[in-house]
Structure formats: C-alpha cells, structure tokens
Short mmCIF file of C-alpha atoms in Angstrom, two decimals:
data_model
loop_
_atom_site.label_atom_id
_atom_site.label_comp_id
_atom_site.label_asym_id
_atom_site.label_seq_id
_atom_site.Cartn_x
_atom_site.Cartn_y
_atom_site.Cartn_z
CA UNK A 26 4.87 24.98 -2.69
CA UNK A 27 8.00 23.53 -3.33
CA UNK A 28 10.06 24.16 -6.52
CA UNK A 29 10.27 21.16 -8.67
CA UNK A 30 13.98 21.18 -7.94
CA UNK A 31 14.37 22.28 -4.38
CA UNK A 32 15.58 19.17 -2.46
CA UNK A 33 12.57 16.64 -3.15
CA UNK A 34 12.15 13.03 -3.38
CA UNK A 35 11.02 12.36 -6.74
CA UNK A 36 9.71 8.68 -8.21
CA UNK A 37 10.71 8.02 -11.94
CA UNK A 38 8.81 4.92 -13.42
CA UNK A 39 8.10 3.69 -16.90
CA UNK A 40 5.73 1.05 -18.57
CA UNK A 41 4.15 -0.22 -21.82
CA UNK A 42 1.08 -1.31 -19.89
CA UNK A 43 -0.44 -3.11 -22.70
CA UNK A 44 -2.70 -3.63 -20.54
CA UNK A 45 -2.24 -1.86 -17.48
CA UNK A 46 -2.50 -4.56 -14.35
CA UNK A 47 -2.15 -4.85 -10.58
CA UNK A 48 1.25 -5.33 -10.43
CA UNK A 49 1.93 -1.86 -12.33
CA UNK A 50 -0.94 -0.18 -9.97
CA UNK A 51 1.06 -1.57 -6.91
CA UNK A 52 4.35 -0.45 -7.89
CA UNK A 53 3.15 3.30 -8.79
CA UNK A 54 1.77 3.09 -5.38
CA UNK A 55 4.59 2.02 -3.61
CA UNK A 56 6.89 5.08 -5.75
CA UNK A 57 3.95 7.54 -4.58
CA UNK A 58 4.14 6.52 -0.76
CA UNK A 59 7.87 6.53 -0.90
CA UNK A 60 8.20 10.06 -2.60
CA UNK A 61 7.35 13.64 -2.58
CA UNK A 62 6.25 13.33 -6.36
CA UNK A 63 6.07 10.79 -8.99
CA UNK A 64 6.32 10.84 -13.07
CA UNK A 65 4.95 7.78 -14.15
CA UNK A 66 6.10 7.86 -18.36
CA UNK A 67 3.21 5.63 -20.29
CA UNK A 68 4.04 4.42 -23.48
CA UNK A 69 1.73 5.19 -26.66
CA UNK A 70 3.49 2.55 -28.84
CA UNK A 71 1.23 -0.22 -30.15
CA UNK A 72 2.28 -3.78 -29.09
CA UNK A 73 2.23 -5.52 -32.34
CA UNK A 74 3.35 -9.30 -32.03
CA UNK A 75 3.33 -12.10 -34.11
CA UNK A 76 0.62 -14.76 -33.10
CA UNK A 77 -0.86 -12.47 -30.56
CA UNK A 78 -3.82 -10.14 -30.78
CA UNK A 79 -2.71 -6.52 -31.11
CA UNK A 80 -2.78 -3.80 -28.58
CA UNK A 81 -3.13 -0.59 -29.35
CA UNK A 82 -1.49 2.58 -27.78
CA UNK A 83 -4.65 4.89 -28.66
CA UNK A 84 -6.82 1.96 -27.05
CA UNK A 85 -4.92 1.67 -23.69
CA UNK A 86 -4.57 5.72 -23.56
CA UNK A 87 -8.40 5.91 -23.75
CA UNK A 88 -8.52 3.10 -20.51
CA UNK A 89 -5.71 5.10 -18.75
CA UNK A 90 -7.91 8.51 -19.26
CA UNK A 91 -10.92 6.98 -18.39
CA UNK A 92 -10.14 4.93 -15.64
CA UNK A 93 -6.63 4.74 -14.17
CA UNK A 94 -5.62 8.16 -13.92
CA UNK A 95 -8.57 9.30 -11.78
CA UNK A 96 -7.81 6.43 -9.26
CA UNK A 97 -4.20 7.39 -8.96
CA UNK A 98 -2.83 9.00 -5.87
CA UNK A 99 -2.57 13.13 -6.42
CA UNK A 100 1.18 12.76 -6.15
CA UNK A 101 1.13 10.66 -9.24
CA UNK A 102 1.70 12.29 -12.59
CA UNK A 103 1.27 9.68 -15.88
CA UNK A 104 2.87 11.00 -19.01
CA UNK A 105 2.12 9.83 -22.69
CA UNK A 106 5.27 9.29 -24.46
CA UNK A 107 6.58 7.30 -26.87
CA UNK A 108 9.86 5.66 -25.36
CA UNK A 109 9.42 5.64 -21.66
CA UNK A 110 12.84 4.80 -21.12
CA UNK A 111 14.21 8.05 -23.15
CA UNK A 112 11.97 10.09 -20.91
CA UNK A 113 13.71 9.16 -17.69
CA UNK A 114 16.81 9.55 -19.35
CA UNK A 115 15.69 13.12 -20.75
CA UNK A 116 14.52 14.02 -16.93
CA UNK A 117 17.28 13.04 -15.51
CA UNK A 118 19.40 15.39 -17.94
CA UNK A 119 17.26 18.28 -17.06
CA UNK A 120 17.79 18.05 -13.47
CA UNK A 121 21.30 17.68 -14.28
CA UNK A 122 21.44 20.87 -15.68
CA UNK A 123 19.20 22.54 -13.24
CA UNK A 124 21.95 21.38 -10.66
CA UNK A 125 18.92 19.80 -9.14
CA UNK A 126 19.42 19.25 -5.25
CA UNK A 127 16.49 16.42 -5.25
CA UNK A 128 16.57 12.75 -4.87
CA UNK A 129 15.24 10.85 -7.90
CA UNK A 130 14.56 7.10 -7.40
CA UNK A 131 13.94 5.09 -10.41
CA UNK A 132 11.14 2.04 -10.00
CA UNK A 133 11.23 -1.13 -12.25
CA UNK A 134 11.20 -4.74 -11.96
CA UNK A 135 14.20 -6.52 -10.78
CA UNK A 136 14.97 -7.12 -14.85
CA UNK A 137 14.16 -4.12 -16.31
CA UNK A 138 16.18 -2.14 -13.96
CA UNK A 139 19.44 -3.14 -15.55
CA UNK A 140 18.66 -0.41 -17.71
CA UNK A 141 20.01 1.75 -15.76
CA UNK A 142 23.38 1.12 -15.21
CA UNK A 143 25.84 3.12 -13.35
CA UNK A 144 27.88 3.65 -16.58
CA UNK A 145 24.40 4.81 -18.34
CA UNK A 146 23.20 7.00 -15.26
CA UNK A 147 26.97 8.56 -15.43
CA UNK A 148 26.51 9.56 -19.12
CA UNK A 149 23.13 11.37 -18.65
CA UNK A 150 23.69 12.69 -15.36
CA UNK A 151 27.09 12.26 -14.18
CA UNK A 152 26.97 15.09 -11.52
CA UNK A 153 23.92 13.74 -9.67
CA UNK A 154 24.73 9.97 -10.07
CA UNK A 155 28.10 10.99 -8.06
CA UNK A 156 27.02 12.78 -5.42
CA UNK A 157 24.49 9.49 -4.91
CA UNK A 158 20.93 11.55 -5.99
CA UNK A 159 20.21 8.44 -8.39
CA UNK A 160 18.66 5.38 -6.65
CA UNK A 161 18.07 2.26 -8.81
CA UNK A 162 14.86 0.78 -6.98
CA UNK A 163 14.68 -2.98 -8.39
CA UNK A 164 11.35 -4.62 -7.11
CA UNK A 165 10.90 -8.36 -7.05
CA UNK A 166 7.48 -9.36 -8.32
CA UNK A 167 5.66 -11.88 -6.31
CA UNK A 168 7.15 -10.31 -3.51
CA UNK A 169 6.82 -6.31 -3.35
CA UNK A 170 4.41 -6.56 -5.87
CA UNK A 171 1.59 -8.68 -6.93
CA UNK A 172 2.65 -11.62 -9.23
CA UNK A 173 1.11 -10.82 -12.54
CA UNK A 174 1.54 -12.42 -15.22
CA UNK A 175 1.37 -9.91 -18.66
CA UNK A 176 1.58 -12.95 -20.99
CA UNK A 177 -1.76 -14.82 -19.07
CA UNK A 178 -3.45 -11.61 -18.57
CA UNK A 179 -3.17 -11.17 -22.61
CA UNK A 180 -4.36 -14.43 -23.00
CA UNK A 181 -7.46 -14.10 -21.29
CA UNK A 182 -8.07 -10.66 -22.94
CA UNK A 183 -7.61 -12.66 -26.33
CA UNK A 184 -10.29 -15.32 -24.94
CA UNK A 185 -12.76 -12.57 -24.00
CA UNK A 186 -12.33 -13.57 -20.45
CA UNK A 187 -13.60 -11.06 -18.59
CA UNK A 188 -13.92 -13.15 -15.00
CA UNK A 189 -10.28 -13.87 -15.11
CA UNK A 190 -8.70 -10.71 -17.03
CA UNK A 191 -10.31 -9.04 -13.94
CA UNK A 192 -8.55 -10.61 -11.37
CA UNK A 193 -5.65 -9.19 -12.55
CA UNK A 194 -6.73 -5.35 -12.87
CA UNK A 195 -5.61 -3.09 -9.99
CA UNK A 196 -8.51 -3.01 -7.15
CA UNK A 197 -9.39 0.46 -8.18
CA UNK A 198 -10.55 -0.62 -11.59
CA UNK A 199 -11.81 -3.98 -11.68
CA UNK A 200 -15.42 -2.61 -11.78
CA UNK A 201 -14.85 -1.39 -15.12
CA UNK A 202 -13.17 -4.82 -16.45
CA UNK A 203 -15.81 -5.33 -19.11
CA UNK A 204 -15.65 -2.09 -20.57
CA UNK A 205 -11.48 -2.31 -20.51
CA UNK A 206 -11.80 -5.50 -22.51
CA UNK A 207 -14.28 -4.45 -24.79
CA UNK A 208 -12.29 -1.04 -25.57
CA UNK A 209 -9.21 -3.52 -26.03
CA UNK A 210 -11.05 -6.21 -28.18
CA UNK A 211 -12.81 -3.55 -30.26
CA UNK A 212 -10.53 -3.60 -33.41
CA UNK A 213 -9.80 -7.85 -33.22
CA UNK A 214 -13.91 -7.40 -33.28
CA UNK A 215 -13.71 -5.36 -36.33
CA UNK A 216 -11.27 -7.17 -38.30
CA UNK A 217 -12.76 -10.92 -37.66
CA UNK A 218 -16.08 -9.44 -38.92
CA UNK A 219 -13.97 -7.88 -41.98
CA UNK A 220 -12.07 -11.00 -42.44
CA UNK A 221 -16.00 -12.39 -42.62
CA UNK A 222 -17.22 -10.15 -45.21
CA UNK A 223 -14.42 -10.14 -47.62
CA UNK A 224 -15.08 -14.05 -47.58
CA UNK A 225 -18.57 -13.52 -47.83
CA UNK A 226 -18.29 -11.36 -51.29
CA UNK A 227 -15.89 -13.67 -52.36
CA UNK A 228 -18.25 -16.50 -52.17
CA UNK A 229 -20.70 -14.36 -53.86
CA UNK A 230 -18.70 -13.16 -56.42
CA UNK A 231 -17.88 -16.96 -57.61
CA UNK A 232 -21.17 -17.59 -57.78
#
C-alpha cells in the first residue's frame, strides 16, 4: 500500500454543494479517473441569501452522508469542513512540510480556479509549486462537465418542482430526488407553518 505522500497523484476539490448536482458529481468523477486518490472538501456552512430560500449545511451533510458518499468512486474521500478553500491550503502546507514527492491537481470551474493563483501557491507551498508538483485544473462548465445552473436548481427546489430538480441531480442519486427535496425544504415548511400559526394567534387575541 502506498504511503499518502509517496509519489502519488492526488486530486483536491472544493464545493459548497448547496445542493450537490450533476456538474459537481462529474468533476469529482473526472478527478477520480485522473488520480490515485481524491480529497473533496465539502462546506458545512449555511447558504443564507436575501430573497432566497435558505439552505442549511446540516441538511446537505445529511444528504451527502445518505445518498452521495455511498455512490462515489472508491478512491474519493469527501470531508466536511467549514471553509473548503482553506482546507486545500492546509493540505498543501502539510505536503510541503513533509517534502512530498506527490503531484497535486486542484479541480474547480474556470472561474473559481483563479483562487489558486501562482502567487498564492508560492506562498503556501513554494517547493511543490517550484517543482511543478501542483496543477490548477480549471474545467469549463457545459463542455467538460454538464451545464447545470445552481441558481435554476435552487429555483426548482424552492418551488417544490421535483421533476425538473431531479434532472439536475447526479444519475446515481436521481431516484432519491423526492427525499432530497423534502429534506432541503423541511425548514421552509416549518417556517411557513410557524408564520401562519403566529398570524392565527394574533387574530384570535385581537378578538
């Protein structure tokens, strides 16, 4: 068995996964096919945007644990973290200190890959970067991975549109689309119920 830092090809990937969709899954599987081992850092943070339905990290972790992790290739490890990008830097710093001989490929879309600039890489892992052991792999959505719009997917989710929401899920978890959408919408239903109850109580008290 190879030691983690003994001339391996390691893939590094990050995501907020709110929610995890077919585009994310395709990128994970691409990294799996191109590397000996892949670390996927998944955000535990909530997604709270004004005017949008909130998506909670704990709910997405539940979905990932139940449906996503069991479907991933055997060389992929998905790790829950607070700040995924920071976790990549920590992994590279650790490899730098260990004088790793491995090659690290960072996967992201063509826009987010800019976070891993040469200047930043030289700051956190100058030896690895200088020896060409770090590769930044920017992937174009709609060409190398499915053209999935997270914004549209969240709109389907908020509307409770299971049919269209399911079309954007990875093939391996499509059959769980109703359960996934129910988990993500549960707190919205609770909030709506509480709001109606408060209104009802207010009307009763006013006589």
